[in-house]
Coordinates of C-alpha atoms in Angstrom, one line a residue:
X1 CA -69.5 -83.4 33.0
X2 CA -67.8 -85.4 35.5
X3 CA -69.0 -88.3 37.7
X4 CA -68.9 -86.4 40.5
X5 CA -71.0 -83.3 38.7
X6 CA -73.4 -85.8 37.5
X7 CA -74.0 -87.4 41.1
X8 CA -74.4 -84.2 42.4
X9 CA -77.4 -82.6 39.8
X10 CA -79.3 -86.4 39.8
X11 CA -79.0 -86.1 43.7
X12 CA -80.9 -82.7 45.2
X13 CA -82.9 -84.8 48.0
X14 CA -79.8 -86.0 49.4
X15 CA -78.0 -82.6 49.0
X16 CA -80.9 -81.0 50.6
X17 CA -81.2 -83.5 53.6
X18 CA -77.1 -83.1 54.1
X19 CA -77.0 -79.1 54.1
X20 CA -80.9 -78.4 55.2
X21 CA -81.7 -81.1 57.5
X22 CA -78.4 -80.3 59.7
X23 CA -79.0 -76.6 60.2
X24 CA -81.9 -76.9 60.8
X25 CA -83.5 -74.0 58.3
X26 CA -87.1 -72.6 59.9
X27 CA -87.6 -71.7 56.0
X28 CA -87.0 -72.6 52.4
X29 CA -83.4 -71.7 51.2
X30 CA -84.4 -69.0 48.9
X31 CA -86.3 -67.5 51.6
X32 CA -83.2 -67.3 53.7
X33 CA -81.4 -65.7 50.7
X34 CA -83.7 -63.4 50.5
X35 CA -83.0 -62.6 54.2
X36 CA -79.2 -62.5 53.9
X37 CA -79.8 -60.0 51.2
X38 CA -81.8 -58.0 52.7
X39 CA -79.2 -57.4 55.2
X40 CA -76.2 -57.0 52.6
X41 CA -78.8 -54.0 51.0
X42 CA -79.5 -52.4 54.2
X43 CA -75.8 -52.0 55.2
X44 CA -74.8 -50.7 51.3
X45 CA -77.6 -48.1 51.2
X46 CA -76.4 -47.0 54.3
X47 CA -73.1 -46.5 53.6
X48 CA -73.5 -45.3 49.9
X49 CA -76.2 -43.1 51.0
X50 CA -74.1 -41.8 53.9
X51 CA -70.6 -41.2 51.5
X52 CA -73.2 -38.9 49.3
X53 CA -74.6 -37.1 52.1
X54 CA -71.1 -36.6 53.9
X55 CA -69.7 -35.8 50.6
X56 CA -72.1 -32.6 50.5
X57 CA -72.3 -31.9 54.0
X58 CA -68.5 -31.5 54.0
X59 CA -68.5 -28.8 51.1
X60 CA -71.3 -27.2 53.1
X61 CA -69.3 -26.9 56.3
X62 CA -65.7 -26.1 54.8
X63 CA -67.7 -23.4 53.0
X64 CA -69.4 -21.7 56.1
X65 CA -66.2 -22.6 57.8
X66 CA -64.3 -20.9 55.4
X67 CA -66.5 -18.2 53.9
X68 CA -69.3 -17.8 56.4
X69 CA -71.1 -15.3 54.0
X70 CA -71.6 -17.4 51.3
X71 CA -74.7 -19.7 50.6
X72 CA -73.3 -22.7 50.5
X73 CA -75.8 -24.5 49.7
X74 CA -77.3 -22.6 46.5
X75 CA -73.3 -22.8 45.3
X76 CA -73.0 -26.6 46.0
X77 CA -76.6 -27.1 43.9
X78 CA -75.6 -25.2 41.2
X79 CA -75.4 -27.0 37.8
X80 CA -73.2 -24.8 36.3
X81 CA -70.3 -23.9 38.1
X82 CA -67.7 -26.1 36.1
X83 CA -68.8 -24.7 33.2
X84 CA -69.5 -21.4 33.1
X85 CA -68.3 -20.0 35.9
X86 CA -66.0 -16.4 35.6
X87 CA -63.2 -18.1 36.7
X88 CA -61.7 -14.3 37.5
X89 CA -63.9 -13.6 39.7
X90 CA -63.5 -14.3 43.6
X91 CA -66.4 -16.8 43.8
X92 CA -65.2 -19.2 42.0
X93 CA -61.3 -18.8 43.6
X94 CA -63.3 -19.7 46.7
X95 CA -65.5 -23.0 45.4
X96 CA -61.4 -24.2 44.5
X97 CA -60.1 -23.7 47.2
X98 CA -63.0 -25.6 49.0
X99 CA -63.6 -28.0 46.4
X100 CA -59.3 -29.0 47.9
X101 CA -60.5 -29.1 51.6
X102 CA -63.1 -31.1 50.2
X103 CA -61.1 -33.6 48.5
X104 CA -58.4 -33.7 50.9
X105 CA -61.2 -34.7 53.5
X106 CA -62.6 -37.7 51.3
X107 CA -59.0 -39.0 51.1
X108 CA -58.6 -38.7 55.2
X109 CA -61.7 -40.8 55.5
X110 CA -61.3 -43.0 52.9
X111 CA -57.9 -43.8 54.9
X112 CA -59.2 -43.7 58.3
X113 CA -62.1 -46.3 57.4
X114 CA -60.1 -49.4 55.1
X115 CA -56.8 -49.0 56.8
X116 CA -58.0 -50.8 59.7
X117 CA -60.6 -52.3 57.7
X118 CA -58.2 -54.3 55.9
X119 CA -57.2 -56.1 59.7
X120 CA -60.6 -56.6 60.5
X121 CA -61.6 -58.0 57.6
X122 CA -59.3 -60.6 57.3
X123 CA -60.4 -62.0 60.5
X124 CA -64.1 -62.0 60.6
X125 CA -65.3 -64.1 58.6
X126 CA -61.8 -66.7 59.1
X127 CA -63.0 -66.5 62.7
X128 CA -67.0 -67.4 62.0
X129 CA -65.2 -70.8 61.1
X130 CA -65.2 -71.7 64.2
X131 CA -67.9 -69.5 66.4
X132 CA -70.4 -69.6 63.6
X133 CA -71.7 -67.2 61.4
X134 CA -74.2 -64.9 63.4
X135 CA -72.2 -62.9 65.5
X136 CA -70.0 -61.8 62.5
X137 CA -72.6 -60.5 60.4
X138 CA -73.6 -58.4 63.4
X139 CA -70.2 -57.0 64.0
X140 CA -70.0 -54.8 61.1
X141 CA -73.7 -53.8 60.7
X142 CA -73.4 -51.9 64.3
X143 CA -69.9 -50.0 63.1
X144 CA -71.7 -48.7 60.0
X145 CA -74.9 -48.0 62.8
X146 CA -72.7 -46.0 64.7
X147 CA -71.0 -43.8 62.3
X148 CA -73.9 -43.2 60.7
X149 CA -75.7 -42.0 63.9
X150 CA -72.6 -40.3 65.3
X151 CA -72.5 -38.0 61.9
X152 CA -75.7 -37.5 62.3
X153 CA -75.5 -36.3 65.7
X154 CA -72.4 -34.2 64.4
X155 CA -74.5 -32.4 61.6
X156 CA -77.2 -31.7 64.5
X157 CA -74.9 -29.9 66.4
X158 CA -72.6 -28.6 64.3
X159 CA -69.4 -29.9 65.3
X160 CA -65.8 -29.4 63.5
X161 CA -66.1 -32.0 60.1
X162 CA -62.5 -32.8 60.9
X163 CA -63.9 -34.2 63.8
X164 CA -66.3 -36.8 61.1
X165 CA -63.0 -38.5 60.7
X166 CA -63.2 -40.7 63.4
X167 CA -66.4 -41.6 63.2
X168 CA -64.9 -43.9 59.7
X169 CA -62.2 -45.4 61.7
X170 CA -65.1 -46.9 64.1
X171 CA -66.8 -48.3 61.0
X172 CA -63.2 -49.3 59.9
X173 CA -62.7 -50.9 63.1
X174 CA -65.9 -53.1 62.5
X175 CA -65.2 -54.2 59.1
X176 CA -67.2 -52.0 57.3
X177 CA -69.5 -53.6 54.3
X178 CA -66.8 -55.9 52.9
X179 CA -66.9 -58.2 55.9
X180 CA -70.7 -58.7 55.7
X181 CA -69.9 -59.4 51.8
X182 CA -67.7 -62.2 52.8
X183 CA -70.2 -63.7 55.8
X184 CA -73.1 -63.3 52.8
X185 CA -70.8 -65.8 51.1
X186 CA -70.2 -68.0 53.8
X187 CA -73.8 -68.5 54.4
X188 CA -74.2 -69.5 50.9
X189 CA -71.2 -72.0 51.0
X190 CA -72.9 -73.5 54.0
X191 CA -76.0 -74.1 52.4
X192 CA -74.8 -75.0 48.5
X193 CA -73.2 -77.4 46.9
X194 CA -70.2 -76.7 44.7
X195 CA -72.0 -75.5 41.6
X196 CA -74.1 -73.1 39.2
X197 CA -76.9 -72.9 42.4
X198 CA -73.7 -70.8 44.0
X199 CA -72.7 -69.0 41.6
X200 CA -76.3 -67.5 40.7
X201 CA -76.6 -66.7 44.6
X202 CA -73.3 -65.1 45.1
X203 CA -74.4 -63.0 42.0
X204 CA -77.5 -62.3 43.6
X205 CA -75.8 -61.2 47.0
X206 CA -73.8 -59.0 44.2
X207 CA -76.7 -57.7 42.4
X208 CA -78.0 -56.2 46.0
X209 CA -75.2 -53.9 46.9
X210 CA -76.5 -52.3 43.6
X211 CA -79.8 -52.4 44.4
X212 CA -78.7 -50.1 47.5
X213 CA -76.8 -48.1 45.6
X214 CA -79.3 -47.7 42.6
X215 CA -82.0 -46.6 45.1
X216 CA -79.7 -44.6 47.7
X217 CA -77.6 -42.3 44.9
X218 CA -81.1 -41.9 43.1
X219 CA -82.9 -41.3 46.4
X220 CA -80.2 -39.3 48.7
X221 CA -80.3 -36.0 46.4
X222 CA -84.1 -35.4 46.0
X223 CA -84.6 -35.8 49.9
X224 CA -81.7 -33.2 50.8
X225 CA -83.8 -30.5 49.0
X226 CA -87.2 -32.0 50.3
X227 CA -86.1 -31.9 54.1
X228 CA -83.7 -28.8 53.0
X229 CA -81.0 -30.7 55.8
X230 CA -78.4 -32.9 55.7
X231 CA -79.6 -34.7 59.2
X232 CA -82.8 -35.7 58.1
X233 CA -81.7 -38.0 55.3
X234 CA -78.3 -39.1 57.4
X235 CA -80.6 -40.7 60.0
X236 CA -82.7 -42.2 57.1
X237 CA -79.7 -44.2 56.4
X238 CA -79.3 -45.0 60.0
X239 CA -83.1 -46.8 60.2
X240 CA -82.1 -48.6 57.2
X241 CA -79.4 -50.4 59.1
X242 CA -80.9 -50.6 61.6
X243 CA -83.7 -53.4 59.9
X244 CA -80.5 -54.9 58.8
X245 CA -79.2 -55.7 63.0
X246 CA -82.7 -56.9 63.5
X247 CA -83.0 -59.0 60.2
X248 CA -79.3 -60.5 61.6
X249 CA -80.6 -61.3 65.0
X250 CA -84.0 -62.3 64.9
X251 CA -84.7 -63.9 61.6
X252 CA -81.3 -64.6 60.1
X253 CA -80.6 -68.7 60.5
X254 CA -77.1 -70.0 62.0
X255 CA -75.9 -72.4 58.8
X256 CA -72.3 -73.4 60.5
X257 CA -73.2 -77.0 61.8
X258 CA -70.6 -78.1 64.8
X259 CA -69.3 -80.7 62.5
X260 CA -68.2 -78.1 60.0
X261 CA -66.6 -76.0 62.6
X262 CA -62.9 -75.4 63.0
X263 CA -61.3 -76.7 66.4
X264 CA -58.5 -74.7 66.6
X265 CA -58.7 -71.6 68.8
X266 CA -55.8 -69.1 66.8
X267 CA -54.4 -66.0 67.5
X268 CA -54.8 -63.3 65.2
X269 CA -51.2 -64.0 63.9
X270 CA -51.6 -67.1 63.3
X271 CA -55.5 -66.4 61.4
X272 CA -54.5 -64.2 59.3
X273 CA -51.4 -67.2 58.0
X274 CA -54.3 -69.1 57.7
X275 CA -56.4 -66.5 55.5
X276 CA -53.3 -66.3 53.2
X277 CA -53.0 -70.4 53.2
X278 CA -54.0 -70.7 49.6
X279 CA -51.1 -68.5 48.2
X280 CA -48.6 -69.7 50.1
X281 CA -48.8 -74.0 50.2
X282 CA -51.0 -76.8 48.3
X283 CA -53.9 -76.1 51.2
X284 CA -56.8 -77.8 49.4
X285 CA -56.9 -80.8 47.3
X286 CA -59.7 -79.4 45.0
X287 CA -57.2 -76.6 43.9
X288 CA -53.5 -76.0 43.2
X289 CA -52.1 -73.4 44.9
X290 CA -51.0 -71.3 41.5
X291 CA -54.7 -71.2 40.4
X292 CA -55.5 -69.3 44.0
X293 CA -52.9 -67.0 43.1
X294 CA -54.1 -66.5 39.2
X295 CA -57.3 -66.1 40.2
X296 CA -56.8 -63.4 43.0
X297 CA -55.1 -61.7 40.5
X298 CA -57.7 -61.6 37.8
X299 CA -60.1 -60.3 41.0
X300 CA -57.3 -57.7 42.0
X301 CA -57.4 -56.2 37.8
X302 CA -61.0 -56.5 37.6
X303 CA -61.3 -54.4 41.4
X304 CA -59.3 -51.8 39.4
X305 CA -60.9 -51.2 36.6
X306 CA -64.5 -51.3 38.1
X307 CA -64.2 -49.9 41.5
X308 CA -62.5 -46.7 41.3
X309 CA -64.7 -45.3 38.6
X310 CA -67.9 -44.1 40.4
X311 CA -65.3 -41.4 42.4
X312 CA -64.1 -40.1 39.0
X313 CA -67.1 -40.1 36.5
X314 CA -68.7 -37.1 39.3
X315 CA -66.0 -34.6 38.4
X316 CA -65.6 -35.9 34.9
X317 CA -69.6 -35.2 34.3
X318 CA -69.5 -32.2 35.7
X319 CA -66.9 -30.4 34.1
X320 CA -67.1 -29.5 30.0
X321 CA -68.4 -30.7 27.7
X322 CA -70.6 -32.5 29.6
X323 CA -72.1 -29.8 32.7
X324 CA -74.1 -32.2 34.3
X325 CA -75.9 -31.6 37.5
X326 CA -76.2 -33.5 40.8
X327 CA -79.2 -35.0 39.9
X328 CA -78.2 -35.7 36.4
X329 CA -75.3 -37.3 37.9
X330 CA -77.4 -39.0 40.3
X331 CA -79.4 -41.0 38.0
X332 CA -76.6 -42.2 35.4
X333 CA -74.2 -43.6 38.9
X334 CA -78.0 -45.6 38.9
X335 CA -78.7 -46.5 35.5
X336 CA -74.6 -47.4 35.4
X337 CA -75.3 -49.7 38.9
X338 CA -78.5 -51.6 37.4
X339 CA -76.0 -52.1 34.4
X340 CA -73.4 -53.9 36.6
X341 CA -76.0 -55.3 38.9
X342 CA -78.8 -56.5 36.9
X343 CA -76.1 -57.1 34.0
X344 CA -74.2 -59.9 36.0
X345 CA -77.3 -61.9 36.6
X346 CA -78.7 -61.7 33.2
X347 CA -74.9 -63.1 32.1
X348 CA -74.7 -65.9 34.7
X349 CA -77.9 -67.2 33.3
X350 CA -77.5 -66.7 29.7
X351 CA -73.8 -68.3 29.4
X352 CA -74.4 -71.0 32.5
X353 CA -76.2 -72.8 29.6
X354 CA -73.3 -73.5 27.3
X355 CA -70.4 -72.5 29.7
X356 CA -68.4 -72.3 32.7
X357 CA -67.6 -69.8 35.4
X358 CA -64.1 -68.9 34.2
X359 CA -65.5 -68.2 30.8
X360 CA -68.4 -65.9 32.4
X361 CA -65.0 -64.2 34.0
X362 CA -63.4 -63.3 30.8
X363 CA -66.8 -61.5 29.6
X364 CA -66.3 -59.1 32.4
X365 CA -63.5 -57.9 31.6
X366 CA -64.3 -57.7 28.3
X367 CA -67.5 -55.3 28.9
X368 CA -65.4 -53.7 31.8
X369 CA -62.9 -52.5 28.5
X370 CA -65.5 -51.6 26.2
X371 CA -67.3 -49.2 28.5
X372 CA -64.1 -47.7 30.0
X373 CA -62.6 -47.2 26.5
X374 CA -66.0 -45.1 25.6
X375 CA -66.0 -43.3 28.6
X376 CA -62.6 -42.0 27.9
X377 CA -63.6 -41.2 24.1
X378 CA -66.5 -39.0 25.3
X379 CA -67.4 -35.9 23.8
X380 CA -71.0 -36.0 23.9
X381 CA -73.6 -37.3 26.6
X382 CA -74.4 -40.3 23.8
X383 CA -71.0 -41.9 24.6
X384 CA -71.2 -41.7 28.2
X385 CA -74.9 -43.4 27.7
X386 CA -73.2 -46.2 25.4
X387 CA -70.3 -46.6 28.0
X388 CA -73.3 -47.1 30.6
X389 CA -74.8 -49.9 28.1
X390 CA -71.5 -51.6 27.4
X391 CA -70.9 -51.5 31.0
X392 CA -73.6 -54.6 31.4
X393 CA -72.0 -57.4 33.6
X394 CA -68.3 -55.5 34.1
X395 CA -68.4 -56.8 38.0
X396 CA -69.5 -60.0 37.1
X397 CA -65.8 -61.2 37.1
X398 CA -65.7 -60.2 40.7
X399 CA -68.4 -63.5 41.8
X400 CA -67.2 -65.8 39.2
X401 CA -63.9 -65.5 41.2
X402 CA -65.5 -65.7 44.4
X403 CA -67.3 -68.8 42.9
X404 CA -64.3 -70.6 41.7
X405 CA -62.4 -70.1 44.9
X406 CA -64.9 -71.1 47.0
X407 CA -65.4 -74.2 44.6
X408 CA -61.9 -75.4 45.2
X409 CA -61.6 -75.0 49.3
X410 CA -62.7 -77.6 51.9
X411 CA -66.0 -76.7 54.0
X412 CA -64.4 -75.9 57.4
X413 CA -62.3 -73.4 55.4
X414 CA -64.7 -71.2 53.6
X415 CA -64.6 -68.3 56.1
X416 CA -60.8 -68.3 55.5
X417 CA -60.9 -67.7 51.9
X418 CA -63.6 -65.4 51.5
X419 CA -61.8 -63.5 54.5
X420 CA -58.8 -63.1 52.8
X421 CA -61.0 -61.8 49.4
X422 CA -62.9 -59.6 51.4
X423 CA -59.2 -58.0 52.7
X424 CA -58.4 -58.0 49.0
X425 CA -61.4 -56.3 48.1
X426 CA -60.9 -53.3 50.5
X427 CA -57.4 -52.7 49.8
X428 CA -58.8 -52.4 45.8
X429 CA -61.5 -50.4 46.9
X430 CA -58.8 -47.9 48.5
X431 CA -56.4 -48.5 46.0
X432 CA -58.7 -48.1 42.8
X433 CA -60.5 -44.6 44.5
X434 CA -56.5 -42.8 45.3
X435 CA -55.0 -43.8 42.0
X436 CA -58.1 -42.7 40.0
X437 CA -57.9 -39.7 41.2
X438 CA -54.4 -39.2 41.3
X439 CA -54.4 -40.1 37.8
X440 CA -57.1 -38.0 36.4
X441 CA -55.8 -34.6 38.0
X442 CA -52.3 -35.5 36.7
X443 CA -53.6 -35.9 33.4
X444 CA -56.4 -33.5 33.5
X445 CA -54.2 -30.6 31.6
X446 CA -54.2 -32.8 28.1
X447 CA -56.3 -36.2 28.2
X448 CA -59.4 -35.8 31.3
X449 CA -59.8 -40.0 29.9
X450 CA -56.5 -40.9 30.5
X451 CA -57.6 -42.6 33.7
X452 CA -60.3 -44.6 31.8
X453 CA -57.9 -45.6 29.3
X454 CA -56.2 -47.1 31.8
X455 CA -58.9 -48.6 33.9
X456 CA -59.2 -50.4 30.6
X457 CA -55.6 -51.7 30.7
X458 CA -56.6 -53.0 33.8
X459 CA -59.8 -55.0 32.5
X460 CA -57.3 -56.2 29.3
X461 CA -54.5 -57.6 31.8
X462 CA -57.7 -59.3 33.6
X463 CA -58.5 -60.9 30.2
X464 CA -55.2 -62.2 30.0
X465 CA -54.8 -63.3 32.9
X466 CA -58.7 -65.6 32.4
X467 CA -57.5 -67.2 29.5
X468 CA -54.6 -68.6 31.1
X469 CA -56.3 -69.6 33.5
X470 CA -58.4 -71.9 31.2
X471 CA -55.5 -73.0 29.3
X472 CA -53.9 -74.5 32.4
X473 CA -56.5 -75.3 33.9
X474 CA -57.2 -77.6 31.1
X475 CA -53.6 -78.6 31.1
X476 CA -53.9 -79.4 35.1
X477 CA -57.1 -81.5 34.7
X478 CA -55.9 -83.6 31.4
X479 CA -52.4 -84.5 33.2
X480 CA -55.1 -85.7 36.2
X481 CA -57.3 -88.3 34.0
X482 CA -56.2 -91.3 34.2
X483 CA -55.1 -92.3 30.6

């Protein structure tokens, strides 16, 4: 332990007075956390809840659309059509060539939302450096509001899906959930010191995007047979996010102080050179500029080999030898989120006692390659069940980065870095859902793991790429101490 590290755990009534007593908090720390998260689960059900509805509505409507006979709705339900289905017979010629439309429309949305997501992003929370933090969290909470109530105004009245399209590049143009991600983070860097008490919180931010998605992928199925509509359970997820805009403006606390705000009014040009500062010139003195880059890298590989999984374990589990249903599919994308979720938490704690952040790191990746590798290697449910289990703490590299980076930037340049991460993240989120799929139907005809396998090349570079980031680390910080 340093000097500095040993100052900083003898002295928490003078950390507290210099981060609390300025902002002026209405309510203990943890209770604000609490709030923050809240509004970080009420914007990621929304939006998971909303990708499953849409995801069904649009087979519903390109079915009607195409094949107005048909029930669309028993065929979508049914738990067998992968795997038993005639595939003679005209049927099932139809569910292909819907099940194309289908995907084809996922891919336009997926586009239409992070393309101008990735601009947005970069700027939001870069920007709450110097008009605070409020107003930024509220930005993308009304875009995924919007949508949300625009598709389910569409589904009301039955208007053309394609038309669904641009309702995602509104949420797009708001930032969608990755710029709320990054403001989550700046509140926390406002209110912590450099340190473990971070880390656990930006795990904890983390652990409540799977919360939402544990209770909205669990939850979203059972209520489209119950209200036997789409609507219904679309403007659910619309009054969740809506608690999440009041939460923002009437309980949530403003934690940038005026002495910690940036002076400089930029352009966006000229933000978004200062969101890539830390790659490009020796911006902080708590960090060298090579470890910014090593470590965005090791986010980028562990982005891949996490993020793009959830869009191919559906068709994977539903085709043979598996045959799983909706519901059956449901509950392992929950059981696979409390895994990641839960599983980063219980890490943090366990190796903060002997260990550091970038070590915690390198046991993501490692979990990240054993459950991929036995996802691929399925033959049986039992494997995809293990591959859940070994899948405990796989995101948890993604904080530890977050941690590390925001460990190593000045105060009045925290919404610049996790801006800049939060651009990274949605170009990996875009990235790792296209080339996952690309991959798997290219290598469907002789290996359906292929794309696992190499999710897990993905987690091993990551691994790589950790311990040399220790070793120089170590290097860096010898050639420092004075001899």
């Amino acid at each position: 332990m340093t000097v500095n590290d040993e100052n900083s755990e003898k002295s928490p009534l003078l950390e507290s007075k210099v981060l609390f007593g300025e902002i002026k908090l209405k309510y203990s720390k943890w209770v604000a956390y609490s709030i923050v998260m809240l509004i970080v689960f009420s914007q990621c059900y929304s939006v998971i809840s909303s990708l499953y509805i849409m995801n069904q509505y649009a087979y519903y409507a390109f079915m009607k659309e195409k094949y107005p006979t048909r029930n669309a709705i028993q065929i979508a339900g049914r738990s067998d059509s992968a795997c038993s289905v005639n595939t003679s017979i005209v049927e099932y010629k139809q569910q292909i060539v819907v099940q194309k439309l289908t995907s084809e429309w996922n891919i336009y949305c997926t586009l239409a939302q992070n393309i101008p997501a990735v601009l947005i992003s970069m700027n939001l929370a870069s920007y709450s450096d110097v008009y605070g933090r409020k107003p930024f969290f509220l930005v993308p909470l009304i875009g995924t509001f919007v949508k949300n109530l625009a598709c389910s105004l569409g589904i009301y009245f039955k208007i053309s899906i394609q038309w669904f399209i641009g309702f995602y590049v509104i949420e797009g143009s708001t930032g969608i959930w990755a710029s709320t991600l990054s403001m989550a983070f700046c509140f926390v860097a406002d209110t912590t010191m450099p340190g473990k008490t971070r880390s656990l919180v930006i795990a904890l931010i983390e652990t409540s995007i799977g919360l939402g998605s544990i209770i909205s992928t669990s939850l979203s199925g059972y209520l489209i047979q119950w209200t036997d509509s789409y609507m219904y359970p679309e403007l659910l997820s619309v009054i969740i996010v809506t608690v999440g805009i009041i939460l923002a403006v009437f309980v949530l606390p403003e934690t940038l102080h005026p002495s910690r705000k940036r002076d400089d009014q930029v352009t966006i040009c000229q933000n978004m050179r200062n969101v890539t500062e830390c790659y490009t010139s020796e911006f902080s003195p708590l960090g060298k500029r090579w470890m910014f880059i090593l470590l965005i890298l090791i986010f980028i590989m562990s982005a891949f080999g996490n993020l793009g999984r959830p869009n191919v374990e559906q068709i994977y589990q539903m085709n043979s030898p598996f045959c799983w249903d909706s519901v059956r599919i449901g509950w392992y994308a929950a059981m696979r989120s409390m895994a990641w979720s839960f599983g980063s938490i219980i890490i943090i704690k366990l190796f903060h006692i002997c260990t550091t952040d970038d070590v915690i790191a390198v046991v993501g990746c490692i979990t990240c390659v054993a459950s991929a590798i036995l996802e691929g290697i399925a033959t049986t449910d039992l494997y995809l069940y293990l591959a859940a289990g070994a899948s405990i703490g796989s995101v948890v590299t993604l904080p530890m980065v977050r941690s590390i980076m925001s460990k190593m930037t000045p105060p009045h340049k925290q919404g610049s870095i996790f801006a800049g991460v939060a651009a990274v993240e949605v170009i990996c989120n875009m990235g790792a859902s296209v080339s996952a799929n690309a991959i798997y139907d290219a290598t469907l005809d002789f290996n359906k793991g292929m794309t696992f396998f190499i999710m897990a090349g993905y987690g091993g570079v990551g691994i790589i790429l950790c311990l040399l980031f220790i070793s120089e680390k170590k290097k860096t910080l010898s050639d420092l101490t004075p001899k």
